[in-house]
GROMACS .gro file of C-alpha atoms in nm:
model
  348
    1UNK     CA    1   0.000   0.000   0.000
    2UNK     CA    2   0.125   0.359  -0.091
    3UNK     CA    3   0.223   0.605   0.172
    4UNK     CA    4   0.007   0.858   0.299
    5UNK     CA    5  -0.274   0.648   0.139
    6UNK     CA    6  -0.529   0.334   0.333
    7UNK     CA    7  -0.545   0.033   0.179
    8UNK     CA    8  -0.897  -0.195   0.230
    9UNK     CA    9  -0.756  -0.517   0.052
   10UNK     CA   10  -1.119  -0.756   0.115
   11UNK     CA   11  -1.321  -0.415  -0.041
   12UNK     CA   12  -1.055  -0.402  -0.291
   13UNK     CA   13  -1.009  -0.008  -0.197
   14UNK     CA   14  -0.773   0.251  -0.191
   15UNK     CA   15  -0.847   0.589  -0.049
   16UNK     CA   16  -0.581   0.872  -0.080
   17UNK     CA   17  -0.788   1.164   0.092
   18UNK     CA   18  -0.668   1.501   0.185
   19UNK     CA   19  -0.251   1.373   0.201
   20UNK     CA   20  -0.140   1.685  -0.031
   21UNK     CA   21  -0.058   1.412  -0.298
   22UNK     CA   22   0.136   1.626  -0.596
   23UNK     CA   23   0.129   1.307  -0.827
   24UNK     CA   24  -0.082   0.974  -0.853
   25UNK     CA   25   0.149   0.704  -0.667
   26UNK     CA   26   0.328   0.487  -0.868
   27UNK     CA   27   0.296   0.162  -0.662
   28UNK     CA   28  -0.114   0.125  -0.613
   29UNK     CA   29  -0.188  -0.216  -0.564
   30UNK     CA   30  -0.335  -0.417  -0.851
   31UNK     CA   31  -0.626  -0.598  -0.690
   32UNK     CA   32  -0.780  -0.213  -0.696
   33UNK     CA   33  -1.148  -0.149  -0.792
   34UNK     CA   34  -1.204   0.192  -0.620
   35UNK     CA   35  -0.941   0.449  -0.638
   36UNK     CA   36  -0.976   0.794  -0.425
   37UNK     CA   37  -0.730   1.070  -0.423
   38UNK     CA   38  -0.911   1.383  -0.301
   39UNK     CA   39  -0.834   1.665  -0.121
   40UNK     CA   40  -0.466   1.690  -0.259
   41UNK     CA   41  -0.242   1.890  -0.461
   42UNK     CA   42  -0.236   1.740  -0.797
   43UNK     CA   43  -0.254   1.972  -1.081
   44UNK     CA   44  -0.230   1.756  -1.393
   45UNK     CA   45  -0.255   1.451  -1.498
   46UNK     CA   46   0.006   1.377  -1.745
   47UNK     CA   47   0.038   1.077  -1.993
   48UNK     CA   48   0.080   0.747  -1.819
   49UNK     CA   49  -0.006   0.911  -1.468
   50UNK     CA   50  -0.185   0.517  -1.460
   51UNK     CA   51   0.054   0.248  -1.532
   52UNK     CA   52  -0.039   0.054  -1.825
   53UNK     CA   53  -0.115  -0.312  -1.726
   54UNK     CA   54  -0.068  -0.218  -1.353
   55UNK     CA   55  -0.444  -0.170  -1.283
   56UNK     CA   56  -0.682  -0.371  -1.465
   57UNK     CA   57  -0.904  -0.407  -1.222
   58UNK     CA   58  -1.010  -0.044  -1.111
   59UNK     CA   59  -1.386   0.052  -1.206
   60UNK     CA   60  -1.435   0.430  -1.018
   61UNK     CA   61  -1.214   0.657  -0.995
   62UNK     CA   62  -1.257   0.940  -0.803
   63UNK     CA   63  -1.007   1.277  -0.807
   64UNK     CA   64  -1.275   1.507  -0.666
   65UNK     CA   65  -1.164   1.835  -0.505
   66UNK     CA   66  -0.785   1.881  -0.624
   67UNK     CA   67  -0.636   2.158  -0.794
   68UNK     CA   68  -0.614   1.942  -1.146
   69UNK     CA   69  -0.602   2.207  -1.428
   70UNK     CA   70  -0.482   2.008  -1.693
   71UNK     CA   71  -0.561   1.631  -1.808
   72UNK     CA   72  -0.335   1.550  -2.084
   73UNK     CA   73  -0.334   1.316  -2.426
   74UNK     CA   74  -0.350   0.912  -2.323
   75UNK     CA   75  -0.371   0.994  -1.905
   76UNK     CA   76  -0.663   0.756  -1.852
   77UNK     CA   77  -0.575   0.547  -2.157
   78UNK     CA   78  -0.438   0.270  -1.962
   79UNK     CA   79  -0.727   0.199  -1.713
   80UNK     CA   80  -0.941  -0.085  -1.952
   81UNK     CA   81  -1.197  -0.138  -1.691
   82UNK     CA   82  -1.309   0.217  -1.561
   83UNK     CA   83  -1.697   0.296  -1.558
   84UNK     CA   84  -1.681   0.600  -1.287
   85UNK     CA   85  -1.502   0.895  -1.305
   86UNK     CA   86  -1.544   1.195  -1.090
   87UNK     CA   87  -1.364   1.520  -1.168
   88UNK     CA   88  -1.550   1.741  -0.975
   89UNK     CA   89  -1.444   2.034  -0.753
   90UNK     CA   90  -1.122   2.073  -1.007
   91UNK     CA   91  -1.027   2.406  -1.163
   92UNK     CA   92  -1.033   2.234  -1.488
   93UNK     CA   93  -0.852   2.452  -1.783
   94UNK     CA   94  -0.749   2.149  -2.062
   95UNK     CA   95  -0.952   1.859  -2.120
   96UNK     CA   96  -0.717   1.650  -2.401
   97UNK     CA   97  -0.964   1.498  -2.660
   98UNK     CA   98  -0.711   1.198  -2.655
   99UNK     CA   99  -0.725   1.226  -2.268
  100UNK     CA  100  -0.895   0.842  -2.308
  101UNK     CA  101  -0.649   0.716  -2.567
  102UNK     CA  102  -0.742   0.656  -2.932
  103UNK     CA  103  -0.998   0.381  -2.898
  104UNK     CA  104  -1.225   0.475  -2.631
  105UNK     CA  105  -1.314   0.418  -2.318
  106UNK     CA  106  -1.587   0.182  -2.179
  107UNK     CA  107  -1.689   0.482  -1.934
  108UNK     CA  108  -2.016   0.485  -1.790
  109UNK     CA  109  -2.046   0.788  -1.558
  110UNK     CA  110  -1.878   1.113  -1.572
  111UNK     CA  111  -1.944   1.362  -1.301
  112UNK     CA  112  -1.819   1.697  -1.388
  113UNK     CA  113  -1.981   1.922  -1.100
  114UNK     CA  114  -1.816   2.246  -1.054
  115UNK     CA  115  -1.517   2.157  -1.310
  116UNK     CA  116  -1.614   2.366  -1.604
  117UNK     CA  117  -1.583   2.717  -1.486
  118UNK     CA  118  -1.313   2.824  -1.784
  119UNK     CA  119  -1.499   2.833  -2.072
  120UNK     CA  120  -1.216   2.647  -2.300
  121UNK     CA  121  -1.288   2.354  -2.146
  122UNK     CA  122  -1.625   2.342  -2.200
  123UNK     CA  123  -1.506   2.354  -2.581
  124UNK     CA  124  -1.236   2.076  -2.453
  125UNK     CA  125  -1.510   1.853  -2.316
  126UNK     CA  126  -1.752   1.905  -2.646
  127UNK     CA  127  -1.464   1.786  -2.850
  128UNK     CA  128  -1.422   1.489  -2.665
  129UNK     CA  129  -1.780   1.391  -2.638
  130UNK     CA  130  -1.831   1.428  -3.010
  131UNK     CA  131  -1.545   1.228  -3.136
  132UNK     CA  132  -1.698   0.898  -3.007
  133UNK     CA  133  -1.473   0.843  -2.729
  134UNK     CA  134  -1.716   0.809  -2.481
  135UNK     CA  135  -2.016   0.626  -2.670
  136UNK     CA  136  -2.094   0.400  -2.396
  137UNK     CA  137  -2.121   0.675  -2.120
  138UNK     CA  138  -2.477   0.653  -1.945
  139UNK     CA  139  -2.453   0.908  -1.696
  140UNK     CA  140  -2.329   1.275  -1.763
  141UNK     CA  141  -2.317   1.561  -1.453
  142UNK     CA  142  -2.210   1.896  -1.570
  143UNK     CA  143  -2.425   2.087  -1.263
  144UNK     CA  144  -2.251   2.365  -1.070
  145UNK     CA  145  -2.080   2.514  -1.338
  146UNK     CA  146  -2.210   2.847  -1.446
  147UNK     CA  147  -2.288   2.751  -1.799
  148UNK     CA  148  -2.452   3.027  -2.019
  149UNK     CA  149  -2.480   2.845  -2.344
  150UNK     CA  150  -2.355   2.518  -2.449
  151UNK     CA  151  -2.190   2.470  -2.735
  152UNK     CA  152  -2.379   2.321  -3.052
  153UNK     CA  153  -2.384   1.949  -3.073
  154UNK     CA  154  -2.263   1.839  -2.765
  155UNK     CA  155  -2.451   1.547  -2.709
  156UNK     CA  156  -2.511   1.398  -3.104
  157UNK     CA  157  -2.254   1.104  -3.011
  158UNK     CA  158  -2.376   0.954  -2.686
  159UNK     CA  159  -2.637   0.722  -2.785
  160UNK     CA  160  -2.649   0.521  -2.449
  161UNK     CA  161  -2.697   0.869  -2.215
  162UNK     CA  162  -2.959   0.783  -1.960
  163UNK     CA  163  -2.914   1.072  -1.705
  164UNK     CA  164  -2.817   1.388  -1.833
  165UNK     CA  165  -2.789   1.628  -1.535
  166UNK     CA  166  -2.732   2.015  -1.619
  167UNK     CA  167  -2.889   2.199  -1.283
  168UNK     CA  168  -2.756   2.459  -1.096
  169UNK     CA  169  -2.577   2.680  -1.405
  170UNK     CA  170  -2.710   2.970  -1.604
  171UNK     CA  171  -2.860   2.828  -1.840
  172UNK     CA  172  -3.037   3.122  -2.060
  173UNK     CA  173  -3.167   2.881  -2.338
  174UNK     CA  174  -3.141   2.531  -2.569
  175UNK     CA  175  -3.136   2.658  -2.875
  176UNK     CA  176  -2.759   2.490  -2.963
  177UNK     CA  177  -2.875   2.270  -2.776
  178UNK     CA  178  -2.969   1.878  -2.993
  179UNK     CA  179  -3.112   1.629  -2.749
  180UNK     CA  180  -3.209   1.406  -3.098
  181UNK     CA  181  -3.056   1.074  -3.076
  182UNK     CA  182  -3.055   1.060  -2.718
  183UNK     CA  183  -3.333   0.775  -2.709
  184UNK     CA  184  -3.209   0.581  -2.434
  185UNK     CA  185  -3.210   0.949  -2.227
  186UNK     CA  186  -3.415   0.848  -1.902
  187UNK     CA  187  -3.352   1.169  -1.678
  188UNK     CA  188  -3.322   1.537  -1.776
  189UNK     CA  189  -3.234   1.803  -1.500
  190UNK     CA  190  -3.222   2.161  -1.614
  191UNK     CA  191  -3.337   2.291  -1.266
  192UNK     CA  192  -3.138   2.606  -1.115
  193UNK     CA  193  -3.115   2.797  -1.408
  194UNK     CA  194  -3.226   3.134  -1.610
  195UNK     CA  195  -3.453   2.964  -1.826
  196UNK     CA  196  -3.759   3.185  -1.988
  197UNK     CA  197  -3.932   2.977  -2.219
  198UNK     CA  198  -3.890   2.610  -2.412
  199UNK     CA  199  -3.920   2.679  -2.743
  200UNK     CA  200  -4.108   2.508  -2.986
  201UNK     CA  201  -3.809   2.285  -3.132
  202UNK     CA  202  -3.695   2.217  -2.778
  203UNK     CA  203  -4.026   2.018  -2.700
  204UNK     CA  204  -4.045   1.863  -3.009
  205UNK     CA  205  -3.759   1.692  -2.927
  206UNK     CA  206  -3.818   1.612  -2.581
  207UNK     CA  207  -4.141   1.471  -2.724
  208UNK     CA  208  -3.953   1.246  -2.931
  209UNK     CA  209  -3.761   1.063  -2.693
  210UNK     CA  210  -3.896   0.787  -2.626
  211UNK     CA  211  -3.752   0.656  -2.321
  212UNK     CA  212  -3.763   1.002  -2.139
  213UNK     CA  213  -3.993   1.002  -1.807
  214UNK     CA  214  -3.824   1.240  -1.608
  215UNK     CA  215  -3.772   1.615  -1.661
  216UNK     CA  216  -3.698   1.857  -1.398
  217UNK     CA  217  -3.739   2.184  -1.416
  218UNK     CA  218  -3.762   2.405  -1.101
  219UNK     CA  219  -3.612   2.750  -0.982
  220UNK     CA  220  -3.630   2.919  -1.349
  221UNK     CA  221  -3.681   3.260  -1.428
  222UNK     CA  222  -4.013   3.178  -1.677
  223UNK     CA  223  -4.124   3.453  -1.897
  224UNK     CA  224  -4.502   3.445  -1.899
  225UNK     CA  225  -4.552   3.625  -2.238
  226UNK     CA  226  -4.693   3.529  -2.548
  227UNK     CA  227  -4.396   3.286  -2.610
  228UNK     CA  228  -4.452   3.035  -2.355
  229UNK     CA  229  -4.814   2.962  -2.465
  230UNK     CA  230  -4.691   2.634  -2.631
  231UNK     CA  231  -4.473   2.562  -2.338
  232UNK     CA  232  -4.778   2.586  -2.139
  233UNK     CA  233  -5.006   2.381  -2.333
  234UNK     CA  234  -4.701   2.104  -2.331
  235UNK     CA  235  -4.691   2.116  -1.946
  236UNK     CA  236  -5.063   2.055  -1.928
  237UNK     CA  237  -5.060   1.760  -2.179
  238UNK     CA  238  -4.727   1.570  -2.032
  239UNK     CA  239  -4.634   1.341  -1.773
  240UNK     CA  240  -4.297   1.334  -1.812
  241UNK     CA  241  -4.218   1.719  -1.602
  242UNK     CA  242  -4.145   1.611  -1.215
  243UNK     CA  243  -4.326   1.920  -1.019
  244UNK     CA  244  -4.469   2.079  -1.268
  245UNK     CA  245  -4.779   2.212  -0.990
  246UNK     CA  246  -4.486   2.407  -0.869
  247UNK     CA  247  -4.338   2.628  -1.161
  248UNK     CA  248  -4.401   2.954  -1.176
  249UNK     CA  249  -4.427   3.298  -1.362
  250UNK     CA  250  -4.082   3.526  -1.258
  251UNK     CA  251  -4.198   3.829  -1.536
  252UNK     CA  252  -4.340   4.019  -1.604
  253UNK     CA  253  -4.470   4.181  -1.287
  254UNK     CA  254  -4.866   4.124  -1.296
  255UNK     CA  255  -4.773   3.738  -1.302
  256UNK     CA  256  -4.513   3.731  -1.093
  257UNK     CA  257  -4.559   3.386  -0.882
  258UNK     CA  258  -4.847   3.261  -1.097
  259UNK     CA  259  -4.883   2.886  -1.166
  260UNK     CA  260  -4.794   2.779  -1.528
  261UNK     CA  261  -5.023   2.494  -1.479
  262UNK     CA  262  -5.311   2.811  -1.431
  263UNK     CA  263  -5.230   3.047  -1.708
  264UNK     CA  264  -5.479   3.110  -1.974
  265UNK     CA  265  -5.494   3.266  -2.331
  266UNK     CA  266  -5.669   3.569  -2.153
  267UNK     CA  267  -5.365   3.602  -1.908
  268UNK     CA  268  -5.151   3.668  -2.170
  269UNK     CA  269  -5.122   4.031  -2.337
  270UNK     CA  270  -5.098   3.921  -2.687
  271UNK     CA  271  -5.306   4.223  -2.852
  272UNK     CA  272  -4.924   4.379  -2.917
  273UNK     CA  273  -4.702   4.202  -3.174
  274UNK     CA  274  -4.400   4.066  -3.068
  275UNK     CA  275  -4.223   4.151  -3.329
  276UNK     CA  276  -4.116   4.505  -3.349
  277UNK     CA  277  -3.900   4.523  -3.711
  278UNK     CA  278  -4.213   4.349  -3.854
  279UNK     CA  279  -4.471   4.587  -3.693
  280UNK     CA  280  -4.253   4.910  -3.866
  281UNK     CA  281  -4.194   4.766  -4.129
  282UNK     CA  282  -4.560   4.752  -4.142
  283UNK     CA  283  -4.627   5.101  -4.080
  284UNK     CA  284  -4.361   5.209  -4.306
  285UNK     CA  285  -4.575   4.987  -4.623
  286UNK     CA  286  -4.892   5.208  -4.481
  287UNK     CA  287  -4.716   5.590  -4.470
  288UNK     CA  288  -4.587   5.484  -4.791
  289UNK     CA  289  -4.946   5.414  -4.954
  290UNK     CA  290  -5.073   5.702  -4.774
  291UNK     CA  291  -4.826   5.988  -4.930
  292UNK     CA  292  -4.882   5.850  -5.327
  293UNK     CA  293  -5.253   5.875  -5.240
  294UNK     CA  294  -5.217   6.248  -5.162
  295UNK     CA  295  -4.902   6.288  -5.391
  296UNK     CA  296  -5.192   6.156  -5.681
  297UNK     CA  297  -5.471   6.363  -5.570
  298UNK     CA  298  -5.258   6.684  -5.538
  299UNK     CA  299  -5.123   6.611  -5.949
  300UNK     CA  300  -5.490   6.533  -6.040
  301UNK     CA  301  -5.592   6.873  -5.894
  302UNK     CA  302  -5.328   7.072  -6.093
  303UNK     CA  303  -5.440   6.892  -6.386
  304UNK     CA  304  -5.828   7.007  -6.368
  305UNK     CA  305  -5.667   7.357  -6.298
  306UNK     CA  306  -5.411   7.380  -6.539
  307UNK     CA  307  -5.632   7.690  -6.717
  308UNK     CA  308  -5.659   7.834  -6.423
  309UNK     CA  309  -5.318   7.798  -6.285
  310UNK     CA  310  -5.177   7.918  -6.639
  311UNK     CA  311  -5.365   8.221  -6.609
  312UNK     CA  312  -5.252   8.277  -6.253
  313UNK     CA  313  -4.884   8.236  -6.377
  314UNK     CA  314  -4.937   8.487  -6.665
  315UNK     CA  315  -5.040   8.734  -6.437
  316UNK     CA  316  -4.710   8.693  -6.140
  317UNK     CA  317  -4.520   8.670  -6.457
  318UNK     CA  318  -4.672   9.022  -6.565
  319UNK     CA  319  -4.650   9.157  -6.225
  320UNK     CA  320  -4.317   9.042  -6.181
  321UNK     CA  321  -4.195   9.222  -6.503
  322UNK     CA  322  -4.368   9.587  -6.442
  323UNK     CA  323  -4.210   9.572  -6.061
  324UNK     CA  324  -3.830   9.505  -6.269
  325UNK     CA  325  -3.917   9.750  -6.538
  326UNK     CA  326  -3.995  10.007  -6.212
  327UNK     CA  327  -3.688   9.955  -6.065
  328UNK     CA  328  -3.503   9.957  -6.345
  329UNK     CA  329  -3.663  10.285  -6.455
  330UNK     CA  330  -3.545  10.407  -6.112
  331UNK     CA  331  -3.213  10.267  -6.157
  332UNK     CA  332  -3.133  10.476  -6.469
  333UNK     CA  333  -3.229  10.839  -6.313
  334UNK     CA  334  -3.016  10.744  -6.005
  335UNK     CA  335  -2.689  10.673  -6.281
  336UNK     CA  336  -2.735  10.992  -6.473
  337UNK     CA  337  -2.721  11.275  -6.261
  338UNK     CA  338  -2.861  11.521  -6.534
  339UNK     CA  339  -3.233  11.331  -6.528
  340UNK     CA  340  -3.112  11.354  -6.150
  341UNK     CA  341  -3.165  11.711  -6.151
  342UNK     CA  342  -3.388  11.731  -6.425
  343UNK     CA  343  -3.607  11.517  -6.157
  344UNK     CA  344  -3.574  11.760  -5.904
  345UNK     CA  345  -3.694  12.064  -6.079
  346UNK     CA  346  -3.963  11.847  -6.219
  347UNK     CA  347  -4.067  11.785  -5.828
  348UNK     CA  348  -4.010  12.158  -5.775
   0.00000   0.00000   0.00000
């Protein structure tokens, strides 16, 4: 048995906890199923950080509550039998898509709570989900983590996902998110977060799945506007949403703590289109039809008083030229100071 670590041969057990380990020990027993280092100092797991051949045996691993920031290319390679592994509490910054070797892994259960607070290795973890390296995992917990968004496509290649926990994050919406192919998907949490509304693709696929019977969704900040309608009318129809008696309107104000379950068409202000660009767009098609009505009435009244207006013109034009030929005449006298004088003696 390893220093600093307790050895349970007849449990086949080996718990490391809270021994400010800086690197996995080298000489773990082979007879090992369950492997705990916690509470330590380990930072990274590099390549090979499992001896190959050494532990063929161990099924759950545990390396909650380190300081692991990086999990290099091939470190759990070597560990053929592992189902459980729980990287929670770490202050995760790589995730090596090889971190499970070229081939695989026959994991099971990945817990993930509190790991994925840099946002590269959420990316990290998408790319290793998607390349098929973990097609037999059944259990996925990415909870505690602060999550806005997740990242398109991050669960198309896990076709034997039962649980799929993703509570307690900030979850603002699914649009990215696919849960198609996910039949065996048993358990959904998305409790905990800033959720407003379902959309209408989201619960098509939820009503898809056919093996789904549990969906939690609790503490969300629900938008009770025209949007969640459907959302409503899916709650009332389902069986499949665990507490749904409990949800409950956060905005806007006049429905603030008012049951989903209890909302009506009439509850809803809906007399106000949602969409603005489409309502001016509207009004700009209507001001538009309004000014070539008056710009055609205006033309068609010059046109029945063209005479008229002519005449009109003739006369300003007449006007016009017997005010110039005034001040013209007025002009000259002013220039010539002979009709200048001859003026004056004129007024005299």
């Amino acid at each position: 048995c390893p220093d600093l670590c307790e050895c349970l041969e007849a449990a086949k057990t080996v718990k490391c906890v809270n021994k400010n380990l800086t690197d996995v020990p080298p000489d773990l027993p082979p007879y090992v199923r369950n492997l705990f280092i916690t509470g330590s100092l380990l930072t990274r797991l590099p390549a090979g950080a499992f001896p190959a051949q050494r532990l063929p045996d161990l099924r759950t691993l545990n390396l909650s509550g380190n300081h692991l920031r990086a999990v290099e290319e091939g470190a759990l390679a070597a560990l053929p039998a592992l189902r459980q592994l729980d990287l929670s509490g770490n202050p995760l910054e790589s995730l090596s898509p090889q971190a499970f070797g070229e081939g695989g892994t026959p994991l099971e259960e990945l817990v993930l709570r509190g790991a994925l607070r840099n946002h590269s290795v959420v990316l990290s973890l998408a790319a290793v989900l998607q390349s098929g390296a973990l097609r037999n995992l059944s259990r996925l917990e990415l909870a505690d983590n602060g999550l806005l968004l997740l990242p398109a496509g991050i669960f198309t290649a896990l076709p034997a996902l039962r649980q799929l926990d993703l509570s307690n994050n900030s979850l603002v919406g699914l649009r990215n998110v696919s849960f198609q192919g996910l039949n065996q998907l048993q358990s959904l949490n998305l409790s905990e977060n800033s959720l407003g509304v379902l959309r209408n693709s989201t619960l098509a696929q939820l009503r898809s799945l056919p093996a789904l019977r549990s969906i939690t969704l609790g503490h969300n900040t629900w938008v009770c506007d025209c949007a969640i309608e459907d959302m409503v009318a899916w709650l009332k129809e389902s069986d499949q949403v665990e507490g749904k008696e409990a949800l409950t309107c956060a905005y806007p104000e006049k429905m603030v703590g008012k049951a989903l379950l209890k909302i009506n068409g009439s509850d809803l202000d809906c007399s106000t289109p949602g969409d603005l660009p489409s309502q001016l767009q509207t009004s700009y098609v209507f001001l538009g039809i309004v000014l070539a009505l008056i710009g055609a009435i205006f033309l068609l009244v010059l046109y029945l008083n063209r005479k008229g207006i002519k005449k009109w013109m003739h006369n300003i034009r007449d006007a016009c030229r017997d005010h110039m030929e005034g001040y013209h005449y007025r002009y000259e006298i002013n220039a010539d100071p002979r009709l200048t004088n001859l003026s004056s003696n004129s007024d005299v």
